Amino acid sequence: MAVLVIADHDGSTVRDTTNKTVTAALGLSSDVDVLVVGQGAQAAADAASKIAGVRKVLLAESAGLGHGLAEAVEATVVPLAAGYDAILTPASTDGKNFAPRIAAKLDVAPISDIVEVVSADTFVRPIYAGNALETIQSADAKKVITVRPTAFAAAAEGGSASVESVAGADAPKTTFVSEEMVKSDRPELGAAKIIVSGGRALGSADEFHAVMEPLADKLGAAIGASRAAVDAGYAPNDYQVGQTGKVVAPALYIAIGISGAIQHLAGMKDSKTIVAINKDPDAPIFQVADYGLVGDYKTVVPELMTALG
Amino acid sequence: MKVLVPVKRVIDYNVKARVKADQSGVDLANVKMSMNPFDEIAVEEAVRLKEGKEHHAAGTATEIVVVSIGVTQAQETIRTALAMGADRGLLIQSDTDLEPLAVAKLLKAVVEEEKPDLILMGKQSIDGDNNAVGQMLAALLDWPQATFAGKLVIDAGKATVTREVDGGLQTLSADLPAVVTVDLRLNTPRYASLPNIMKAKKKEIAVKAVADYGVDVADRLKVLKVTEPPKRSAGVKVADAAELVSKLKSAGAL
């Protein structure tokens, strides 16, 4: 069998999530090809060709693919599907957007957000905000799967696959208008080794930035936020960790002023070490924290900065 | 413009799901059920399109049809949407929990009957967490899709949608008819007032059976087991920041 991985990339490099999806794909088959869809994405295709274990890289380009429009990705991938038994992509917002569309066109059941490959037709995925894990066996001849990147190790570099061009389709009924990306010099939330995350207790956007940024800088950490903090306007939407935001699993997750609602825990409870700083000793976050410190962030965070030296 | 809003009856979002001892699924007996939170946002946006709230012109939506696929009690979910301001409901009765592909096929059949100009629906249900039905429905209809909508503007036969994507926001414009799936920050759903709850009791809910639609709803995925996620071992409380840092350092976390 052969597997196609649709890469997550920024035009010049492939994201770590692609390497992790390749690892998942290699659990199904040793014949793994990577498809890079985009516009002016030759450099990303070259980068994908260096992932160890990749057989070949396909590069499809069009204006619609440059903006990741689901219609264009679907119309590009469906004709390629005949040559593959499974199509995998990271469960990023892009992957979640186009994968089910491809599945419907192929008349197969999509399998969302897998955390384990049991065999070529059996997978494990979280349901109910991560409160249960379901093991499912697919009866479809072809599988369309999104992969939770934090559940897989990244495939190493060192490959030398060939790159070939394939036809790229467009999106006749959808027009790209604009995009507004959050600029940050910090590590990306999904790939960060350390995350400091703030909640509603921080009280205002100014306070959120004043408290979280120096701490993040000191630790080389990414900044996350609870839904409450995002809804209150303290942090951008893109910072949200949880069932409806990003799912992260860093080596160290420091939750500051976050109570630990089910929906938040769904996004971070697979972190290796969890630290909770909260003045409410009964906050649910302490039930999952490896180290809990009961106290007001206003005094604890400055002390923490001092202790870190 | 006619708007179709699919809604799902799910476990209430505040309830922690418990896995059954025999690993056959999640125990839903005697558990509080509610409308999927994302679907409430979709209903709210449809009602705002009708009322002309926020940036919408009054009368942008002329009729709001709510559809649910599920058990008899899903009528309560539809009734909630009617109390929020939807016009009429349709229940496609099914005693089994259908997979997203089957749901998308049934909804396609409903779309062919109802001929809506816009489908507004939640981006995912909080039970299956699939995030798939809207995209699949768009594909089956060959309609454009705009998922994870944080803002919706309807103008000149197009839905212009600002989407919440990794890294920020993306705005795209889709020709109507289109499928728009909504994200959390699109709006804050209203509570139905008592008079509106009373009025909703008079609104029509048509009840049909899955078999009435003649579509293939066979399961493609077999659930082998449902298990509890691994439990984290109990942590420790530390006295102060200095102790925290020294513990993290000795554990190799820093």
XYZ file of C-alpha atoms in Angstrom:
563
model
C 0.000 0.000 0.000
C 1.043 3.599 -0.502
C 0.320 6.640 1.629
C 0.131 10.295 0.652
C 0.943 12.947 3.261
C -0.308 16.452 2.498
C 2.343 18.750 3.944
C 1.838 21.672 6.280
C 4.292 24.362 5.165
C 4.914 28.095 4.896
C 6.121 28.147 1.272
C 9.807 27.887 2.107
C 10.004 25.253 4.838
C 7.794 22.426 6.031
C 6.455 22.640 9.545
C 7.439 20.122 12.179
C 3.842 18.875 12.046
C 4.595 17.441 8.593
C 7.522 15.396 9.920
C 5.273 14.095 12.680
C 2.578 13.138 10.169
C 5.214 11.292 8.120
C 5.984 9.246 11.246
C 2.293 8.335 11.536
C 2.201 7.504 7.815
C 5.229 5.217 8.129
C 3.180 3.286 10.685
C 0.797 2.358 7.850
C 3.234 1.718 5.017
C 6.842 2.225 4.009
C 5.748 3.814 0.727
C 5.119 7.398 1.806
C 4.892 10.279 -0.650
C 4.478 13.908 0.384
C 2.292 16.372 -1.500
C 3.107 20.052 -1.199
C 0.235 22.267 -2.346
C 0.884 25.968 -2.710
C 2.054 28.715 -4.991
C 5.777 29.362 -5.327
C 6.369 26.508 -2.924
C 9.378 24.847 -4.598
C 11.542 25.501 -1.515
C 8.968 23.787 0.728
C 8.921 20.801 -1.642
C 12.729 20.642 -1.499
C 12.548 20.762 2.290
C 9.955 17.956 2.291
C 12.262 15.820 0.114
C 14.807 15.795 2.957
C 12.478 14.119 5.465
C 13.794 10.619 6.114
C 11.539 7.859 4.828
C 9.827 9.901 2.108
C 9.694 8.106 -1.266
C 8.935 11.103 -3.451
C 7.518 14.592 -3.219
C 4.732 15.931 -5.405
C 4.400 19.671 -5.885
C 1.057 21.151 -6.996
C 0.720 24.890 -7.486
C -2.134 27.312 -8.221
C -3.396 30.648 -6.910
C -6.098 28.946 -4.845
C -3.614 26.466 -3.395
C -1.389 29.375 -2.383
C -4.103 30.427 0.018
C -4.991 26.877 1.014
C -8.595 27.134 -0.231
C -10.372 23.858 0.544
C -12.058 23.646 -2.854
C -8.690 23.872 -4.614
C -6.973 21.355 -2.329
C -9.833 18.891 -2.739
C -9.856 19.200 -6.538
C -6.069 18.714 -6.596
C -5.938 15.714 -4.268
C -8.954 13.696 -5.439
C -7.445 12.835 -8.870
C -4.205 11.755 -7.125
C -6.084 9.543 -4.667
C -6.293 6.607 -7.085
C -2.636 5.857 -6.450
C -2.917 5.756 -2.660
C -4.557 3.668 0.047
C -4.435 6.406 2.648
C -4.162 10.188 2.711
C -2.832 11.786 5.888
C -2.429 15.402 6.919
C -1.778 17.166 10.202
C -4.886 18.171 12.169
C -4.084 21.867 11.700
C -6.862 24.284 10.789
C -5.891 23.719 7.135
C -5.966 19.947 7.408
C -9.288 20.008 9.263
C -10.642 22.280 6.565
C -9.846 20.208 3.486
C -9.509 16.579 4.692
C -13.239 15.902 5.264
C -13.981 17.526 1.916
C -11.605 15.110 0.197
C -13.109 12.179 2.138
C -16.657 13.043 1.069
C -15.598 13.224 -2.595
C -14.034 9.779 -2.235
C -17.110 8.504 -0.353
C -15.108 7.452 2.695
C -15.412 8.226 6.394
C -12.758 10.708 7.510
C -10.823 9.799 10.630
C -10.077 12.931 12.635
C -7.185 13.714 14.918
C -5.617 10.287 15.459
C -3.174 9.872 18.329
C -2.064 6.310 17.556
C -1.760 3.972 14.581
C -2.663 0.475 15.808
C -2.502 -1.099 12.338
C -3.099 -0.036 8.743
C -6.871 0.091 9.351
C -7.141 0.680 13.115
C -6.530 3.957 14.903
C -7.010 5.631 18.271
C -8.534 9.083 18.594
C -9.790 11.204 21.478
C -13.506 12.012 21.794
C -15.546 14.023 24.325
C -12.848 16.686 24.777
C -10.220 14.055 25.430
C -12.191 12.384 28.218
C -12.314 9.141 26.248
C -10.186 7.423 23.635
C -11.880 5.434 20.901
C -10.194 2.679 18.948
C -11.768 2.479 15.516
C -11.353 0.146 12.591
C -12.059 1.521 9.154
C -13.905 -0.581 6.585
C -13.124 1.862 3.782
C -10.670 0.767 1.102
C -9.176 4.254 1.150
C -8.589 6.214 4.321
C -8.502 9.958 4.870
C -6.926 10.794 8.207
C -5.901 13.877 10.148
C -3.075 13.356 12.598
C -2.644 15.029 15.981
C 0.993 16.087 15.629
C 1.750 16.205 19.356
C 1.086 12.470 19.585
C 3.886 11.475 17.203
C 7.658 11.993 17.138
C 9.026 13.957 14.189
C 10.589 11.954 11.345
C 14.266 12.853 11.080
C 15.912 14.786 8.276
C 18.381 13.110 5.934
C 16.215 11.861 3.068
C 16.795 12.641 -0.591
C 13.477 12.062 -2.361
C 12.848 13.340 -5.874
C 10.428 16.205 -6.435
C 7.965 16.108 -9.321
C 5.264 18.523 -10.351
C 1.612 17.535 -10.567
C -1.410 19.508 -11.729
C -2.806 22.029 -9.261
C -6.517 22.881 -9.334
C -8.220 26.128 -8.398
C -11.287 27.180 -6.412
C -13.871 28.596 -8.806
C -16.448 29.514 -6.147
C -14.149 30.874 -3.446
C -12.024 34.030 -3.482
C -9.219 34.819 -1.072
C -9.680 38.319 0.355
C -7.008 38.914 2.996
C -5.183 37.518 5.954
C -3.988 38.920 9.217
C -1.359 36.828 10.919
C -0.251 37.358 14.504
C 3.422 38.301 14.450
C 5.576 36.690 17.063
C 9.273 36.062 17.578
C 8.503 33.423 20.145
C 8.366 29.700 19.414
C 5.195 28.490 17.750
C 2.635 27.265 20.274
C 2.273 23.851 18.655
C 6.007 23.162 18.578
C 7.226 24.886 21.757
C 9.103 22.895 24.421
C 7.826 25.203 27.154
C 4.490 27.021 27.245
C 3.370 29.602 29.763
C -0.367 30.045 29.636
C -2.512 32.694 31.261
C -6.140 32.764 32.274
C -8.876 35.155 33.231
C -7.264 35.906 36.607
C -4.824 38.200 34.823
C -7.635 40.720 34.534
C -6.700 42.779 31.476
C -4.818 42.650 28.184
C -2.105 44.970 29.534
C -1.641 42.838 32.601
C -1.610 39.657 30.485
C 1.220 40.964 28.331
C 3.084 42.537 31.239
C 3.074 39.298 33.229
C 3.367 36.643 30.519
C 5.889 38.154 28.109
C 8.892 38.595 30.449
C 8.318 35.100 31.845
C 8.031 33.594 28.365
C 11.185 35.414 27.279
C 13.096 34.173 30.305
C 12.077 30.580 29.617
C 12.230 30.746 25.816
C 8.590 29.709 25.954
C 5.526 30.207 23.783
C 2.523 31.983 25.297
C -0.860 30.324 25.508
C -4.173 31.372 26.974
C -7.408 29.907 28.240
C -10.631 30.538 26.372
C -11.747 32.873 29.151
C -8.656 35.030 28.630
C -9.169 35.068 24.869
C -12.898 35.828 25.107
C -12.156 38.674 27.500
C -9.782 40.112 24.904
C -6.602 39.665 26.962
C -4.912 37.543 24.302
C -5.423 36.896 20.571
C -7.629 33.950 19.508
C -4.605 32.207 18.153
C -3.191 31.766 21.674
C -6.109 29.626 22.800
C -5.243 26.190 24.152
C -8.079 23.709 24.449
C -10.710 21.594 22.727
C -11.628 24.479 20.450
C -8.160 25.982 20.184
C -4.775 24.349 19.893
C -3.830 21.008 21.346
C -0.331 21.166 22.776
C 1.965 18.710 24.529
C 5.135 20.562 25.522
C 7.767 19.281 27.935
C 6.636 21.921 30.432
C 3.267 23.706 30.640
C 2.870 26.459 33.223
C -0.770 27.467 33.794
C -1.144 30.812 35.521
C -4.535 31.907 36.782
C -6.286 29.133 34.832
C -8.975 27.176 36.680
C -8.725 24.105 34.444
C -12.098 23.638 32.746
C -12.637 20.346 30.833
C -12.257 22.185 27.542
C -8.893 23.646 28.533
C -7.541 20.369 29.883
C -8.385 18.747 26.531
C -5.734 20.938 24.968
C -2.843 20.450 27.386
C -3.207 17.397 29.582
C -0.684 15.401 27.546
C 2.071 17.859 28.461
C 5.009 16.061 30.078
C 5.137 18.258 33.170
C 2.322 20.565 34.243
C 2.728 23.409 36.728
C -0.299 25.250 38.088
C -0.165 28.611 39.797
C -3.549 29.588 41.157
C -4.815 31.244 44.289
C -7.790 28.895 44.541
C -6.551 25.650 46.143
C -9.654 23.853 44.834
C -9.145 24.798 41.177
C -9.485 21.666 38.989
C -6.126 22.458 37.345
C -4.396 21.129 40.486
C -5.808 17.663 39.754
C -3.632 17.351 36.651
C -0.663 19.448 37.787
C 2.608 17.737 38.686
C 3.582 20.776 40.706
C 1.005 23.095 42.183
C 1.659 26.412 43.819
C -1.260 28.035 45.625
C -0.815 31.763 45.529
C -1.551 35.022 43.773
C 0.249 35.277 40.438
C 1.048 38.889 41.331
C 3.472 37.722 43.971
C 4.344 34.276 42.601
C 5.386 35.290 39.087
C 7.919 37.942 40.220
C 9.313 35.416 42.710
C 9.478 32.884 39.931
C 11.402 35.336 37.740
C 13.881 35.856 40.584
C 14.206 32.130 41.256
C 14.906 31.490 37.582
C 17.779 33.926 37.896
C -32.635 34.167 1.699
C -33.401 30.841 3.266
C -30.995 29.538 5.893
C -30.689 25.915 6.970
C -29.175 25.255 10.390
C -28.300 21.677 11.350
C -28.185 21.160 15.138
C -27.092 18.236 17.275
C -28.198 17.045 20.710
C -25.062 16.233 22.688
C -23.869 15.757 26.256
C -23.921 19.115 28.053
C -20.523 20.756 27.761
C -20.136 21.048 31.529
C -20.536 17.317 32.093
C -17.416 15.183 32.282
C -17.959 12.145 30.081
C -17.603 8.760 31.802
C -16.482 5.707 29.927
C -18.628 2.581 30.398
C -17.009 -0.268 32.276
C -17.465 -2.643 29.322
C -15.573 -0.186 27.049
C -18.486 -0.055 24.610
C -18.793 3.717 24.732
C -19.511 6.713 26.907
C -22.295 6.418 29.469
C -25.085 8.780 28.409
C -27.815 7.351 30.670
C -29.209 10.066 32.963
C -26.686 12.594 31.707
C -27.775 16.154 30.958
C -28.022 16.733 27.210
C -28.057 20.101 25.432
C -27.673 21.681 22.041
C -24.070 21.455 20.821
C -22.566 24.857 21.795
C -21.288 25.599 18.284
C -24.774 24.939 16.884
C -26.253 27.518 19.273
C -23.883 30.047 17.734
C -25.043 29.025 14.245
C -28.717 29.434 15.235
C -27.956 32.818 16.800
C -26.213 34.045 13.657
C -29.128 32.894 11.481
C -31.571 34.762 13.736
C -29.385 37.878 13.565
C -29.435 37.617 9.764
C -33.205 37.695 9.978
C -33.495 40.466 12.550
C -30.770 42.632 11.073
C -28.705 42.675 14.262
C -25.071 43.831 14.361
C -23.798 44.444 10.824
C -26.513 42.426 9.072
C -29.249 44.131 7.042
C -32.716 43.323 8.398
C -34.369 40.569 6.417
C -31.122 39.135 5.048
C -32.553 35.820 6.140
C -36.243 35.354 5.415
C -36.712 31.838 6.719
C -34.687 29.714 9.129
C -35.143 25.961 9.013
C -33.550 23.883 11.747
C -32.769 20.222 11.147
C -31.559 17.578 13.564
C -30.784 13.919 13.040
C -31.128 11.780 16.114
C -33.371 10.278 18.744
C -36.932 11.492 19.466
C -35.644 13.726 22.272
C -33.690 15.742 19.692
C -37.044 17.513 19.181
C -36.215 19.374 22.403
C -33.024 20.621 20.755
C -34.994 21.785 17.738
C -37.538 23.411 20.049
C -34.711 25.366 21.693
C -33.658 26.686 18.287
C -37.263 27.611 17.486
C -37.453 29.525 20.789
C -34.305 31.421 19.789
C -36.058 32.553 16.608
C -35.888 29.821 13.973
C -39.103 29.339 11.966
C -39.623 25.610 11.682
C -37.929 22.336 12.372
C -37.243 18.952 10.870
C -36.241 15.871 12.825
C -34.822 12.903 10.976
C -35.306 10.192 13.508
C -32.479 7.755 14.099
C -31.930 5.590 17.144
C -28.307 5.046 16.295
C -25.600 7.671 16.278
C -24.800 8.139 12.602
C -21.303 8.865 11.327
C -20.465 12.255 9.769
C -20.556 10.820 6.229
C -24.108 9.522 6.719
C -25.172 12.790 8.350
C -23.712 14.764 5.434
C -25.586 12.565 2.941
C -28.892 13.012 4.779
C -28.329 16.764 4.992
C -27.605 16.852 1.263
C -31.009 15.230 0.674
C -32.623 17.847 2.934
C -30.847 20.628 1.021
C -32.200 19.278 -2.251
C -35.731 19.489 -0.833
C -35.420 22.779 1.014
C -33.102 24.604 -1.391
C -31.513 26.964 1.153
C -29.121 29.728 0.089
C -26.910 29.325 3.120
C -26.140 26.530 5.541
C -24.892 27.703 8.916
C -23.604 25.031 11.260
C -21.219 24.395 14.121
C -17.591 23.632 13.311
C -17.645 20.471 15.417
C -19.775 18.622 17.906
C -18.294 18.284 21.372
C -19.003 14.547 21.571
C -17.424 13.098 18.419
C -15.013 16.041 17.978
C -14.806 15.158 14.276
C -15.064 18.619 12.729
C -16.173 17.077 9.440
C -19.892 17.289 8.593
C -19.912 20.849 7.209
C -16.937 20.249 4.950
C -18.393 16.933 3.750
C -21.779 18.475 3.046
C -20.133 21.246 1.001
C -18.210 18.632 -0.995
C -21.292 16.498 -1.677
C -23.201 19.566 -2.872
C -20.198 20.958 -4.778
C -20.689 24.172 -2.837
C -17.908 26.377 -1.509
C -17.181 26.236 2.207
C -15.989 28.706 4.795
C -15.092 26.959 8.020
C -14.308 28.299 11.516
C -16.130 31.581 10.910
C -15.396 34.354 13.393
C -17.242 36.961 11.308
C -19.846 36.637 8.571
C -20.998 39.297 6.101
C -23.653 38.513 3.499
C -23.618 40.842 0.508
C -24.290 40.669 -3.229
C -24.703 36.912 -3.413
C -21.558 36.200 -1.457
C -20.680 35.183 2.075
C -17.541 36.966 3.190
C -16.134 35.108 6.132
C -13.246 35.853 8.452
C -11.914 32.489 9.524
C -10.010 31.631 12.671
C -6.939 29.803 11.410
C -3.632 28.748 12.971
C -1.499 31.850 13.125
C -4.286 34.410 12.863
C -7.275 35.248 10.687
C -8.067 34.637 7.018
C -10.874 36.318 5.113
C -12.407 34.701 2.069
C -15.465 35.235 -0.015
C -17.658 32.318 -1.092
C -20.370 32.403 -3.744
C -23.811 31.551 -2.365
C -25.128 28.976 -1.863
C -22.395 28.021 0.573
C -21.720 26.126 3.774
C -20.383 28.205 6.661
C -19.243 26.488 9.858
C -19.066 28.717 12.892
C -16.423 29.177 15.555
C -16.848 30.238 19.161
C -16.248 33.915 18.738
C -18.795 34.586 15.990
C -21.393 35.700 18.548
C -22.841 35.115 21.995
C -26.055 33.113 21.701
C -29.162 34.524 23.368
C -31.235 32.833 26.022
C -34.741 32.093 24.838
C -37.299 34.204 26.732
C -40.331 32.539 28.302
C -42.789 34.087 25.788
C -40.581 32.851 22.948
C -40.421 29.380 24.493
C -44.237 29.394 24.576
C -44.448 30.625 20.983
C -41.968 27.986 19.866
C -44.399 25.288 20.996
C -46.727 26.328 18.191
C -44.045 26.160 15.509
C -43.996 23.119 13.274
C -41.521 20.262 13.611
C -41.803 17.719 10.807
C -40.645 14.246 11.782
C -39.206 11.898 9.218
C -37.266 8.658 9.258
C -33.795 8.030 7.892
C -35.368 5.507 5.499
C -37.461 8.286 3.916
C -34.351 9.649 2.257
C -33.035 6.500 0.622
C -29.408 7.276 1.260
C -26.667 4.892 2.338
C -26.063 5.497 6.035
C -24.078 2.336 6.759
C -21.258 2.745 9.283
C -17.784 2.723 7.811
C -15.994 2.775 11.117
C -16.278 0.077 13.737
C -15.660 1.163 17.304
C -13.535 -1.619 18.794
C -13.383 -0.055 22.236
C -13.687 3.174 24.149
C -11.237 3.607 27.005
C -10.311 6.115 29.675
C -7.290 8.212 28.812
C -4.250 7.397 30.930
C -4.507 9.050 34.322
C -1.832 11.447 35.413
C -0.160 10.502 38.636
C -0.934 12.766 41.566
C 1.236 15.835 41.771
C 2.693 17.696 44.703
C 2.069 21.139 46.096
C 5.107 23.312 46.544
C 5.454 26.114 49.068
C 6.974 28.850 46.934
C 8.560 29.793 43.634
C 12.078 28.844 44.761
C 10.969 25.340 45.650
C 9.098 25.095 42.342
C 12.189 25.998 40.335
C 14.424 23.593 42.250
C 11.873 20.760 41.824
C 11.572 21.468 38.092
C 15.357 21.530 37.743
C 15.872 18.262 39.594
C 13.090 16.640 37.517
C 14.843 17.807 34.352
C 11.892 19.941 33.251
C 14.005 23.094 33.289
